[in-house]
Coordinates of C-alpha atoms and ligand atoms in Angstrom, one line a residue:
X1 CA -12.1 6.8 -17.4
X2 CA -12.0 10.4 -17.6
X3 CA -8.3 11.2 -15.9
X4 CA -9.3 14.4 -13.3
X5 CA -6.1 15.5 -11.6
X6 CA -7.5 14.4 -8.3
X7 CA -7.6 10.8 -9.6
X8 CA -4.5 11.1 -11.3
X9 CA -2.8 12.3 -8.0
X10 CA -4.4 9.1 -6.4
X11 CA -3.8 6.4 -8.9
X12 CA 0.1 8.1 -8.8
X13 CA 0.0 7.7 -5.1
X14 CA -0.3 4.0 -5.5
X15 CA 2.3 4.0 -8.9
X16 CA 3.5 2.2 -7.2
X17 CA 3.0 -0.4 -5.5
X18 CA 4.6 -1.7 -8.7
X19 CA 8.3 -3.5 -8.2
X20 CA 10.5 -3.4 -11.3
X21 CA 10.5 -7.4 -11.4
X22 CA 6.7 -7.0 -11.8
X23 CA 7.1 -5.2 -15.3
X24 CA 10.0 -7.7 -15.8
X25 CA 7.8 -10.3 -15.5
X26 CA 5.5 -9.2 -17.6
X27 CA 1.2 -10.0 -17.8
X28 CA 1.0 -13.4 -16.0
X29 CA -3.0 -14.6 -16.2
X30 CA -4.5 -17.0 -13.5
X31 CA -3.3 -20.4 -15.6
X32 CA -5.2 -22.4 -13.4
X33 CA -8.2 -20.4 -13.2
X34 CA -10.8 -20.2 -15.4
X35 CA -12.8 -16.9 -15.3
X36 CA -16.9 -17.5 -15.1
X37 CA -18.0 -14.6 -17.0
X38 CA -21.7 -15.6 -15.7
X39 CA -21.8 -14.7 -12.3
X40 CA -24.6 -12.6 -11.7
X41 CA -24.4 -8.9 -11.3
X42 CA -26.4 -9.5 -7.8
X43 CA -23.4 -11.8 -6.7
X44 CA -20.7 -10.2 -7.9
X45 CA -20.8 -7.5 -5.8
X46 CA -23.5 -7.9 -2.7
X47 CA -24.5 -5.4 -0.1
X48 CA -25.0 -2.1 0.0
X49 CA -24.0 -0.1 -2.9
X50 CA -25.5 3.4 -1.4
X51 CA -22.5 3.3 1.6
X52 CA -19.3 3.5 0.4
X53 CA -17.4 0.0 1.4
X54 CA -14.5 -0.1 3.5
X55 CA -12.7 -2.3 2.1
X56 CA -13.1 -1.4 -1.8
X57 CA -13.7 2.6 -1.2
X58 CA -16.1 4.2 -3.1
X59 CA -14.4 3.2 -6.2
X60 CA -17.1 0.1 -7.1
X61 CA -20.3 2.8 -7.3
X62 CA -23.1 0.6 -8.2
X63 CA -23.2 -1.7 -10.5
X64 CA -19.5 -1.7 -11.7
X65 CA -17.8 -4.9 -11.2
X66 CA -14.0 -5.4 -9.8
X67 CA -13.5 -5.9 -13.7
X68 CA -14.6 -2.8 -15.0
X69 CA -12.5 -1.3 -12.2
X70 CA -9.2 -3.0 -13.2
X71 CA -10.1 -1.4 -16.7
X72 CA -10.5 1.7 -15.4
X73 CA -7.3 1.3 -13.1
X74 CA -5.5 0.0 -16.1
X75 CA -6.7 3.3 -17.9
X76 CA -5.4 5.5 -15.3
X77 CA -1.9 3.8 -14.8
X78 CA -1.4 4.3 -18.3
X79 CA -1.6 7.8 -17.8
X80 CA -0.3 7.5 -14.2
X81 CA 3.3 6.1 -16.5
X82 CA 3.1 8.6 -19.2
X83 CA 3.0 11.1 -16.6
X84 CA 5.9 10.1 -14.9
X85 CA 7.5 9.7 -18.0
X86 CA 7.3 13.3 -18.9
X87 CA 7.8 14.4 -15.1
X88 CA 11.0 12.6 -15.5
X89 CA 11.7 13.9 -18.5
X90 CA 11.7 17.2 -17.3
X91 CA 13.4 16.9 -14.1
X92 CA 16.2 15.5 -15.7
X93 CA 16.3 18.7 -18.0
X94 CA 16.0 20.9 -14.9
X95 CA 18.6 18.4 -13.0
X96 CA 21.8 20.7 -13.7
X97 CA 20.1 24.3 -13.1
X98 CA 19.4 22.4 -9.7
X99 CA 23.1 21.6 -9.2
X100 CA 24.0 25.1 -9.6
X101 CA 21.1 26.5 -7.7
X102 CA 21.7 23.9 -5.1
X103 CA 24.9 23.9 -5.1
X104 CA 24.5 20.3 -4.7
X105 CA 22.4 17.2 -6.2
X106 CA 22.8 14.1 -4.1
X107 CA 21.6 10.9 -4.4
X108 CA 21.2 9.1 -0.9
X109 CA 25.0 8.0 -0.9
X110 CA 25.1 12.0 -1.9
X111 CA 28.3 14.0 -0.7
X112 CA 28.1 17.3 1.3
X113 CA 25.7 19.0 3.2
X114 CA 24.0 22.9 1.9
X115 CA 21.9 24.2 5.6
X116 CA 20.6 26.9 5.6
X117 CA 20.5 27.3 9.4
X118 CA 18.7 30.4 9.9
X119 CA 15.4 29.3 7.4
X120 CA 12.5 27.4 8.1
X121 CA 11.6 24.6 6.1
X122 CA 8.6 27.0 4.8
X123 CA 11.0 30.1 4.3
X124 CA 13.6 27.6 2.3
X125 CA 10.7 26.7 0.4
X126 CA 9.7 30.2 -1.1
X127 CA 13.2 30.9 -1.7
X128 CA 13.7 27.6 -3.5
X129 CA 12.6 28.4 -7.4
X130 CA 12.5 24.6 -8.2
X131 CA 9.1 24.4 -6.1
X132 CA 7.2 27.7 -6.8
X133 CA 4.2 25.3 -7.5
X134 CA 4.4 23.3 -4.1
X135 CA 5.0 26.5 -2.5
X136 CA 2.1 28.3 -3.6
X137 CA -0.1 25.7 -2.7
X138 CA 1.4 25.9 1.0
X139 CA 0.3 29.4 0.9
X140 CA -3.2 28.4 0.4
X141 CA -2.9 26.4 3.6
X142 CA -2.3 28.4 7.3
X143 CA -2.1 25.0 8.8
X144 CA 0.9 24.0 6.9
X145 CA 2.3 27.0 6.8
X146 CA 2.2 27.3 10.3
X147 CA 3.6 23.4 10.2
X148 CA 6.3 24.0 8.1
X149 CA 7.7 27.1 10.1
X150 CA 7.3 26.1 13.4
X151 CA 10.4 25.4 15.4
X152 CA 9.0 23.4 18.3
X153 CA 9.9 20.3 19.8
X154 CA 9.7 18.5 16.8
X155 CA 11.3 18.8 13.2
X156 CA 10.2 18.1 9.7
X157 CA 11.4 16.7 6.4
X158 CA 9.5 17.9 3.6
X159 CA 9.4 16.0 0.7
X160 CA 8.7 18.8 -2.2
X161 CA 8.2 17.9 -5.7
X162 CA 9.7 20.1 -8.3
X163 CA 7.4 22.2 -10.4
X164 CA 7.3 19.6 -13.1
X165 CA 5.8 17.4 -11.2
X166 CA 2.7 19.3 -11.4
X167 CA 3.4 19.1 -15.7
X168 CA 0.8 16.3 -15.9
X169 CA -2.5 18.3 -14.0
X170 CA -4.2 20.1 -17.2
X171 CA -4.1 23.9 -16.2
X172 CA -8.0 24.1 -17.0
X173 CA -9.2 21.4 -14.6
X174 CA -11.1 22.1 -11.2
X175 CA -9.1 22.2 -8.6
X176 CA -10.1 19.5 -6.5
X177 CA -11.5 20.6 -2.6
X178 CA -9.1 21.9 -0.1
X179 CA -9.4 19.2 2.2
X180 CA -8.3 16.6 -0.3
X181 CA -5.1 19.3 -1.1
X182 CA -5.0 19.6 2.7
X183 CA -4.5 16.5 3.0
X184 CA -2.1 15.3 0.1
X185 CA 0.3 18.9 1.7
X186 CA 0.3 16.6 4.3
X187 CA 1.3 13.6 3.1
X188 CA 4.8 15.2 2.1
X189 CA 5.8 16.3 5.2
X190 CA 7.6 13.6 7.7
X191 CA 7.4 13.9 10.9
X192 CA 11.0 13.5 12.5
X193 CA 14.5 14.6 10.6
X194 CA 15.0 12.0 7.8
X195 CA 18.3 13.1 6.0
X196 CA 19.7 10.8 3.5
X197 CA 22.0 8.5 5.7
X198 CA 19.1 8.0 7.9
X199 CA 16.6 6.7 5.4
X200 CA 19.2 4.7 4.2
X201 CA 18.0 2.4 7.1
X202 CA 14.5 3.4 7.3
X203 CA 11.7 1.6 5.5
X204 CA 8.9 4.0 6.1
X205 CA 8.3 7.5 7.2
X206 CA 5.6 8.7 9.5
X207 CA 3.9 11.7 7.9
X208 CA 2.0 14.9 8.8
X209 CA -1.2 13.0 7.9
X210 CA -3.0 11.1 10.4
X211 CA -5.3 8.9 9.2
X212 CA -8.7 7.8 10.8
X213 CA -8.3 4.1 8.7
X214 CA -5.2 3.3 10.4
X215 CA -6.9 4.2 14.0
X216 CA -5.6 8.2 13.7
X217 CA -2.2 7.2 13.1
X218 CA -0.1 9.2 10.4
X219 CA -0.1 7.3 7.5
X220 CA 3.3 6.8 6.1
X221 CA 5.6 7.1 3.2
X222 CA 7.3 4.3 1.9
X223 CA 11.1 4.7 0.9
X224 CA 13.6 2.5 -0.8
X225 CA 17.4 2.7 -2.1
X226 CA 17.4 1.9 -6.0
X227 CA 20.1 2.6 -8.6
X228 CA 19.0 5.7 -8.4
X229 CA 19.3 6.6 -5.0
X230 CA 16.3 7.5 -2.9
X231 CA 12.6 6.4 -4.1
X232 CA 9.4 7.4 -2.0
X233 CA 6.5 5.0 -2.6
X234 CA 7.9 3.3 -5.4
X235 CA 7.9 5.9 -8.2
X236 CA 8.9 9.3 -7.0
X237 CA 12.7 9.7 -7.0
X238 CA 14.6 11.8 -4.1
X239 CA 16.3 14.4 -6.6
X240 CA 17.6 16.7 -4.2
X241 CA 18.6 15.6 -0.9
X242 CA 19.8 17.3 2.7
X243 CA 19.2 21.2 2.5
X244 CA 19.1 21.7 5.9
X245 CA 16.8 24.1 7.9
X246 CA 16.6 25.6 11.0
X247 CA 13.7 22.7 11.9
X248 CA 14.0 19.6 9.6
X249 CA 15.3 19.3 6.3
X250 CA 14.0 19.4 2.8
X251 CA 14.3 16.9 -0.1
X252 CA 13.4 17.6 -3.7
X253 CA 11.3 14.5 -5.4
X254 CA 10.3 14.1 -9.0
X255 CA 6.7 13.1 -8.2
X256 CA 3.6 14.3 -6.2
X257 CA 2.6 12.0 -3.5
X258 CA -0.9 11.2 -3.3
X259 CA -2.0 9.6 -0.2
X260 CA -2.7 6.3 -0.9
X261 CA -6.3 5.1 -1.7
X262 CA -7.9 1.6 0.0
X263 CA -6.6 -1.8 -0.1
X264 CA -9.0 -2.8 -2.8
X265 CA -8.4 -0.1 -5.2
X266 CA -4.8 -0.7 -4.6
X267 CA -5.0 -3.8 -5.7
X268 CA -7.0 -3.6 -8.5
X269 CA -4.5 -1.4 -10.2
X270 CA -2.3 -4.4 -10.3
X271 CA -3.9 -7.1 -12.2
X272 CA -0.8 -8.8 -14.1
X273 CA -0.1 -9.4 -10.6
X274 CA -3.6 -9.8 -8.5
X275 CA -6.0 -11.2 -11.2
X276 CA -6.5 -14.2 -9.4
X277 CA -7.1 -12.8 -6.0
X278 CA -9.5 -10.1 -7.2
X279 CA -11.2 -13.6 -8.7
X280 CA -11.0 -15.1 -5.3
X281 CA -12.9 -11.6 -3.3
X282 CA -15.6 -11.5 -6.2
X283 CA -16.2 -15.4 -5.8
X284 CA -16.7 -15.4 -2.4
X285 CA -18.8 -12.0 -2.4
X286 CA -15.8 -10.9 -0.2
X287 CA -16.6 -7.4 -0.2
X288 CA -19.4 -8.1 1.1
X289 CA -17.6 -9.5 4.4
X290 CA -15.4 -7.3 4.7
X291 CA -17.5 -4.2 4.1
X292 CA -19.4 -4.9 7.6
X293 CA -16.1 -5.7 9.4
X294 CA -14.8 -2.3 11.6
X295 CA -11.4 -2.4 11.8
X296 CA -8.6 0.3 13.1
X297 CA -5.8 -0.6 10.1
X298 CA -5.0 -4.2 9.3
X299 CA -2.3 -5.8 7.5
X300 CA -2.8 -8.0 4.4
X301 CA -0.7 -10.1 2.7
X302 CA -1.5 -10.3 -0.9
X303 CA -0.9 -13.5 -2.9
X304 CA 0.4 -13.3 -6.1
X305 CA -1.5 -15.2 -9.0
X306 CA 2.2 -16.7 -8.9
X307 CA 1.0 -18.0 -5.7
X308 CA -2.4 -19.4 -6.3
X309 CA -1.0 -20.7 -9.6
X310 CA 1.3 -22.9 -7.5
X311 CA -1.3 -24.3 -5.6
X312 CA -1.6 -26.4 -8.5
X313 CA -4.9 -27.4 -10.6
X314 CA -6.5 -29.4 -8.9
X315 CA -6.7 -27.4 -5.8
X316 CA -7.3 -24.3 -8.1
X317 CA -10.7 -25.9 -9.5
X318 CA -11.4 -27.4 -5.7
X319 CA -11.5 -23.9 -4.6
X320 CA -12.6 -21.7 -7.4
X321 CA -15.1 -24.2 -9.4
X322 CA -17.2 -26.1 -6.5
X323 CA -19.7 -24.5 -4.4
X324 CA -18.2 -26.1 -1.6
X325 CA -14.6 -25.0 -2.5
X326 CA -15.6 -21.4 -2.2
X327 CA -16.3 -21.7 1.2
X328 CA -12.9 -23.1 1.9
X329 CA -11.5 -20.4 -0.5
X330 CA -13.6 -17.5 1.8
X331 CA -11.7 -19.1 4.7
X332 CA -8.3 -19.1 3.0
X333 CA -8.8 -15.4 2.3
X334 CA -9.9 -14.3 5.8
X335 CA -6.7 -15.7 7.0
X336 CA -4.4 -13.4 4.8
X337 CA -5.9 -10.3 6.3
X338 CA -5.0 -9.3 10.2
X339 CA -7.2 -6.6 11.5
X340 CA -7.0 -3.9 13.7
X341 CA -2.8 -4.2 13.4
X342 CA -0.5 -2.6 10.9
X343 CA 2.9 -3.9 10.5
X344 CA 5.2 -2.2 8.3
X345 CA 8.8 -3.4 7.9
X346 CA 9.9 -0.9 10.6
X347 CA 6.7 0.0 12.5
X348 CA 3.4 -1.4 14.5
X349 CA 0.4 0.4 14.6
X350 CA -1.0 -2.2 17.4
X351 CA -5.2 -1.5 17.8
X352 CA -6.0 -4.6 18.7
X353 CA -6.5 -3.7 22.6
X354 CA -4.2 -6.6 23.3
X355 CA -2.3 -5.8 26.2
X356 CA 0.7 -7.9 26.0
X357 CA 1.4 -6.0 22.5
X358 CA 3.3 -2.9 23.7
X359 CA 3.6 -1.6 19.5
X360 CA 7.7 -1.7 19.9
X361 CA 9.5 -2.6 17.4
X362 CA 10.4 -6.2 17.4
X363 CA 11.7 -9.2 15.4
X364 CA 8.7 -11.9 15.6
X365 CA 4.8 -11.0 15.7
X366 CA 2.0 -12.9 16.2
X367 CA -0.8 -11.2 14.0
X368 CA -4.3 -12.8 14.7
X369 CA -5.8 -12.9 11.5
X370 CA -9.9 -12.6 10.4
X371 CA -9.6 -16.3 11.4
X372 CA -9.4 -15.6 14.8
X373 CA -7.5 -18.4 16.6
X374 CA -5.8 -18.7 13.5
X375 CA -2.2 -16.7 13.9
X376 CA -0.3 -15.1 11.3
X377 CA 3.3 -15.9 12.2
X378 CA 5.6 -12.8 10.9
X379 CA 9.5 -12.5 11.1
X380 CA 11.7 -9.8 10.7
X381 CA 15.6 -9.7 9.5
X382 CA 17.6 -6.8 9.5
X383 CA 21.2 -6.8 7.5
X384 CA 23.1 -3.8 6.0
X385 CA 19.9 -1.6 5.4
X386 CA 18.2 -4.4 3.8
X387 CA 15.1 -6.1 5.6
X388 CA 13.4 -9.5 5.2
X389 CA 10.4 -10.7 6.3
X390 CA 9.3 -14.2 6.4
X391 CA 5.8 -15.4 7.5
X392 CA 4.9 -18.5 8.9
X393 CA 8.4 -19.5 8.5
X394 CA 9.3 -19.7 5.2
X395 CA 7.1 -17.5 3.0
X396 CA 8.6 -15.1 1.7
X397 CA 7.6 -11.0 1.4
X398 CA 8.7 -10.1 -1.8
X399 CA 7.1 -6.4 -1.8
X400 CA 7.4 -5.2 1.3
X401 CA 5.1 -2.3 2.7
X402 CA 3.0 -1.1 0.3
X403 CA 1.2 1.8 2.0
X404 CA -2.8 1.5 1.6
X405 CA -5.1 4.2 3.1
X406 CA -6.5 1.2 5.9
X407 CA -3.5 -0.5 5.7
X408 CA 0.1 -1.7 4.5
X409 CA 0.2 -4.4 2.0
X410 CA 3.1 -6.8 1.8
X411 CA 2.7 -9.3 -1.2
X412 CA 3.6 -12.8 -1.2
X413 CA 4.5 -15.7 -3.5
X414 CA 3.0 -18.3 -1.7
X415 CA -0.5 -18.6 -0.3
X416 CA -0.4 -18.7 3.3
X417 CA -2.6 -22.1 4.9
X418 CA -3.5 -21.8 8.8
X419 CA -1.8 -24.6 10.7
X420 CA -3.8 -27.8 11.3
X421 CA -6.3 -27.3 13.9
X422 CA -6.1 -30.5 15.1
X423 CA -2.8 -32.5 15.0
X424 CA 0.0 -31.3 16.8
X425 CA 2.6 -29.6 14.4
X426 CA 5.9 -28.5 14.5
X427 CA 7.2 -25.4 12.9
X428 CA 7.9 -27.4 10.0
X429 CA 4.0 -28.3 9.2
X430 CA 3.3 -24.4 8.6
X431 CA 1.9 -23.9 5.3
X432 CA 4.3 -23.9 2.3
X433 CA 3.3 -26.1 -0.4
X434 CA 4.1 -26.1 -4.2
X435 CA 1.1 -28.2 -4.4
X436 CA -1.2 -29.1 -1.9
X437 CA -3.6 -32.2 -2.1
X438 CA -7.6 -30.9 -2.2
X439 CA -7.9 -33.5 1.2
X440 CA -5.0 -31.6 3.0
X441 CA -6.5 -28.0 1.9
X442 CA -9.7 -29.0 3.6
X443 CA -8.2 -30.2 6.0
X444 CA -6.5 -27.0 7.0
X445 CA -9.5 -24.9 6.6
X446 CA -12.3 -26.8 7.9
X447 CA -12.5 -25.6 11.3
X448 CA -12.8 -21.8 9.7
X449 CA -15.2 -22.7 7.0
X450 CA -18.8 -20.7 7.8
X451 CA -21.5 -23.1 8.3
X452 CA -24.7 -21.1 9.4
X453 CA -24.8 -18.7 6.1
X454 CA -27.1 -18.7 3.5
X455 CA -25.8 -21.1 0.7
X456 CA -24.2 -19.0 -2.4
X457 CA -26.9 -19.8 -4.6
X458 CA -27.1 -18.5 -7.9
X459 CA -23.6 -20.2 -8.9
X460 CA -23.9 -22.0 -12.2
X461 CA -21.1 -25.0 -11.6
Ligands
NAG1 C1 8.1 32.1 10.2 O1 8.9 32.1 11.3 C2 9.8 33.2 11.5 C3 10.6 33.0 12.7 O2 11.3 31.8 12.6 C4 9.0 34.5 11.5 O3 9.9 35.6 11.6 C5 8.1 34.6 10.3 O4 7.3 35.7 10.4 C6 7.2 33.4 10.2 N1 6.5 33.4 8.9 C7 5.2 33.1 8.9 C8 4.5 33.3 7.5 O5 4.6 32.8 9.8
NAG2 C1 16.0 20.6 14.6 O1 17.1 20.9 13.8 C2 17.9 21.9 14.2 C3 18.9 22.2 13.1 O2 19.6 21.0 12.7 C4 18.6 21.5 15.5 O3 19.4 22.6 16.0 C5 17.5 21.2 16.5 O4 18.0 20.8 17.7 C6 16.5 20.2 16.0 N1 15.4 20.1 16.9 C7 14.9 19.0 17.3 C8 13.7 19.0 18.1 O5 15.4 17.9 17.0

């Protein structure tokens, strides 16, 4: 793949959706799954190629395969990481200067405040020599600009990278379209005063950047407290935090923030940790499905291939290797994803025109997932900063709100099975299994399974 800033800034949106424990852990392939190399083209992808799908954005142009688009994801988070290497590299050279200049580098359990009382976030900017780059793109931009030194009823925080961030984007490229710079300015700026102490108990920030995916709501910026100190979306470390402006406050990072691309492309960037799944979408010609499905936002919870691999085998070759397993497999996959509703950690973007949802912030939701009557159970904990959130019960979210442009993402160890239809259960009945019987599976799923499509013909079994 031939690395253009613009994708770079993209694919570094997403760096990452990548915990530390998934590098810890290291490549893990689908054990369980074998991968059928001779699925034809025509299956593997369905549909439309000449409309760009939602699901998958334009990323799968025709006649490249979810494969060739890990590659090419692979490609680019190689250079995504070196990237970051160097930006790191040079911020931590530029670190002291900032000390001095700053009179202050803080981490989020950082000491004293620096205001500058009288400046705008925008006037604090040009004065700032850490982000001349930043700065002279805001220039470019009236919009921001106007943004950024406005002292209305609402204030900002600005999230600027330092000019090494911008290290990585070859001088001689095209810029990419204003639009697309528009919109990643945008993506920087939070809307509301976030100093340190308060993200300390924040999950995610609403930004200057509405987005039409998630039903015009801004999309957001996902922070977390590492060794560190501050991190925004993973890989972008808070190097300078709290100088204070007349109308927000301003915090130096390390890293550009893209906005982040689709759910699929998000995912495919993560194989060592999504193989199987990917598997599972081309299988069932998922994109397909979901490509004619409208929705305002959703929420998906992404099994791990740790997840399908403890399934165990035998369900694993039910659902994967029989014609009639994939049906039951398409069903299983519907119920991960809830529509029209995005749930972060800390915020509900409620579109489902559901009036008893009010889009307050709550402990327990009920998510209606593509299975309709099927619900999606979710429970929040909050404890000395730290959040948990179980579903169904007992499953686990181990990566919490991973920001996608049509949704968040919250990945799971366990696959999540829809209550049985039939028998009364108690809470106790909702799907965890280490390893679940083929009979039970089908069980679970065969009031969802489609009966009045076409057969997927064209599967050599
Ligand atoms: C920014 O706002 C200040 C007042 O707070 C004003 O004096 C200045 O002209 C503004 N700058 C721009 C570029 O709009
Ligand atoms: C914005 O921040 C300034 C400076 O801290 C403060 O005086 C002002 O009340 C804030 N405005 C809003 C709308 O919160």
């Amino acid at each position: 793949m031939k690395l253009t800033p613009l994708s770079l800034l993209v694919t570094g949106a997403i760096a990452l959706v990548l915990p530390d424990h998934i590098a810890a852990d290291g490549p893990q392939a689908p054990v369980t799954v074998p991968r059928d190399r001779e699925v034809p083209q025509s299956q593997r992808q369905g549909g439309d190629h000449s409309s760009p799908s939602w699901w998958w954005d334009t990323v799968l142009p025709s006649g490249e395969t979810i494969e060739s688009a890990i590659d090419e994801g692979l490609q680019g988070l190689d250079a995504v990481n070196s990237g970051i290497a160097q930006v790191v590299h040079a911020a931590d050279s530029i670190q002291d200067d900032l000390k001095n200049e700053l009179a202050k580098v803080a981490t989020a359990h950082g000491g004293g405040h620096h205001d500058f009382p009288d400046l705008t976030i925008y006037q604090l900017l040009h004065k700032n020599k850490f982000t001349k780059k930043f700065a002279a793109l805001v220039e470019e931009h009236e919009d921001i600009v106007k943004l950024l030194n406005s002292t209305g009823s609402t204030n900002y925080t600005l999230f600027a990278p330092v000019d090494a961030a911008f290290d990585d984007i070859p001088e001689d490229h095209p810029k990419p379209g204003k639009d697309f710079i528009e919109a990643v300015l945008r993506y920087h700026i939070g809307v509301g005063e976030y100093r340190a102490h308060k993200i300390l108990t924040t999950n995610t920030i609403p930004t200057a950047l509405n987005e039409k995916f998630l039903g015009d709501e801004p999309q957001r910026l996902r922070t977390s407290l590492g060794l560190w100190g501050v991190t925004v979306n993973f890989y972008s470390r808070v190097v300078a935090a709290d100088i204070g402006a007349k109308n927000g406050v301003v915090h130096g990072v390390r890293s550009l923030l893209g906005p982040p691309p689709m759910i699929g492309r998000v995912l495919t960037l993560f194989p060592a940790e999504f193989s199987t799944l990917l598997l599972a979408y081309e299988k069932t010609d998922f994109v397909k499905y979901i490509h004619d499905i409208k929705m305002d936002g959703s929420t998906v919870f992404a099994p791990s291939n740790r997840a399908f691999a403890a399934l165990g085998p035998r369900a694993n070759a039910f659902l994967f290797n029989t014609e009639k397993g994939l049906k039951y497999l398409k069903a299983l996959l519907k119920y991960h994803i809830a529509p029209d509703a995005t749930l972060y950690s800390d915020a509900f973007y409620d579109k489902t025109g559901d009036s008893e949802a009010d889009g307050s912030r709550r402990e327990h939701y009920d998510l209606k997932s593509l299975l309709h009557e099927a619900h999606i159970g979710v429970d929040m904990a909050f404890f000395a900063g730290l959040t948990s959130i179980k579903v169904n019960g007992f499953v686990n979210v181990r990566v919490r709100d991973a920001p996608g442009k049509n949704g968040v993402i919250h990945v799971v160890d366990k696959v999540l099975i829809p209550p049985c239809k039939h028998k009364h259960h108690h809470e106790a009945d909702l799907g965890v299994f280490d390893e679940v019987s083929v009979e039970e599976l089908m069980e679970r799923l065969e009031p969802y399974v489609e009966t009045d499509e076409t057969p997927l013909d064209g599967f050599e079994l």
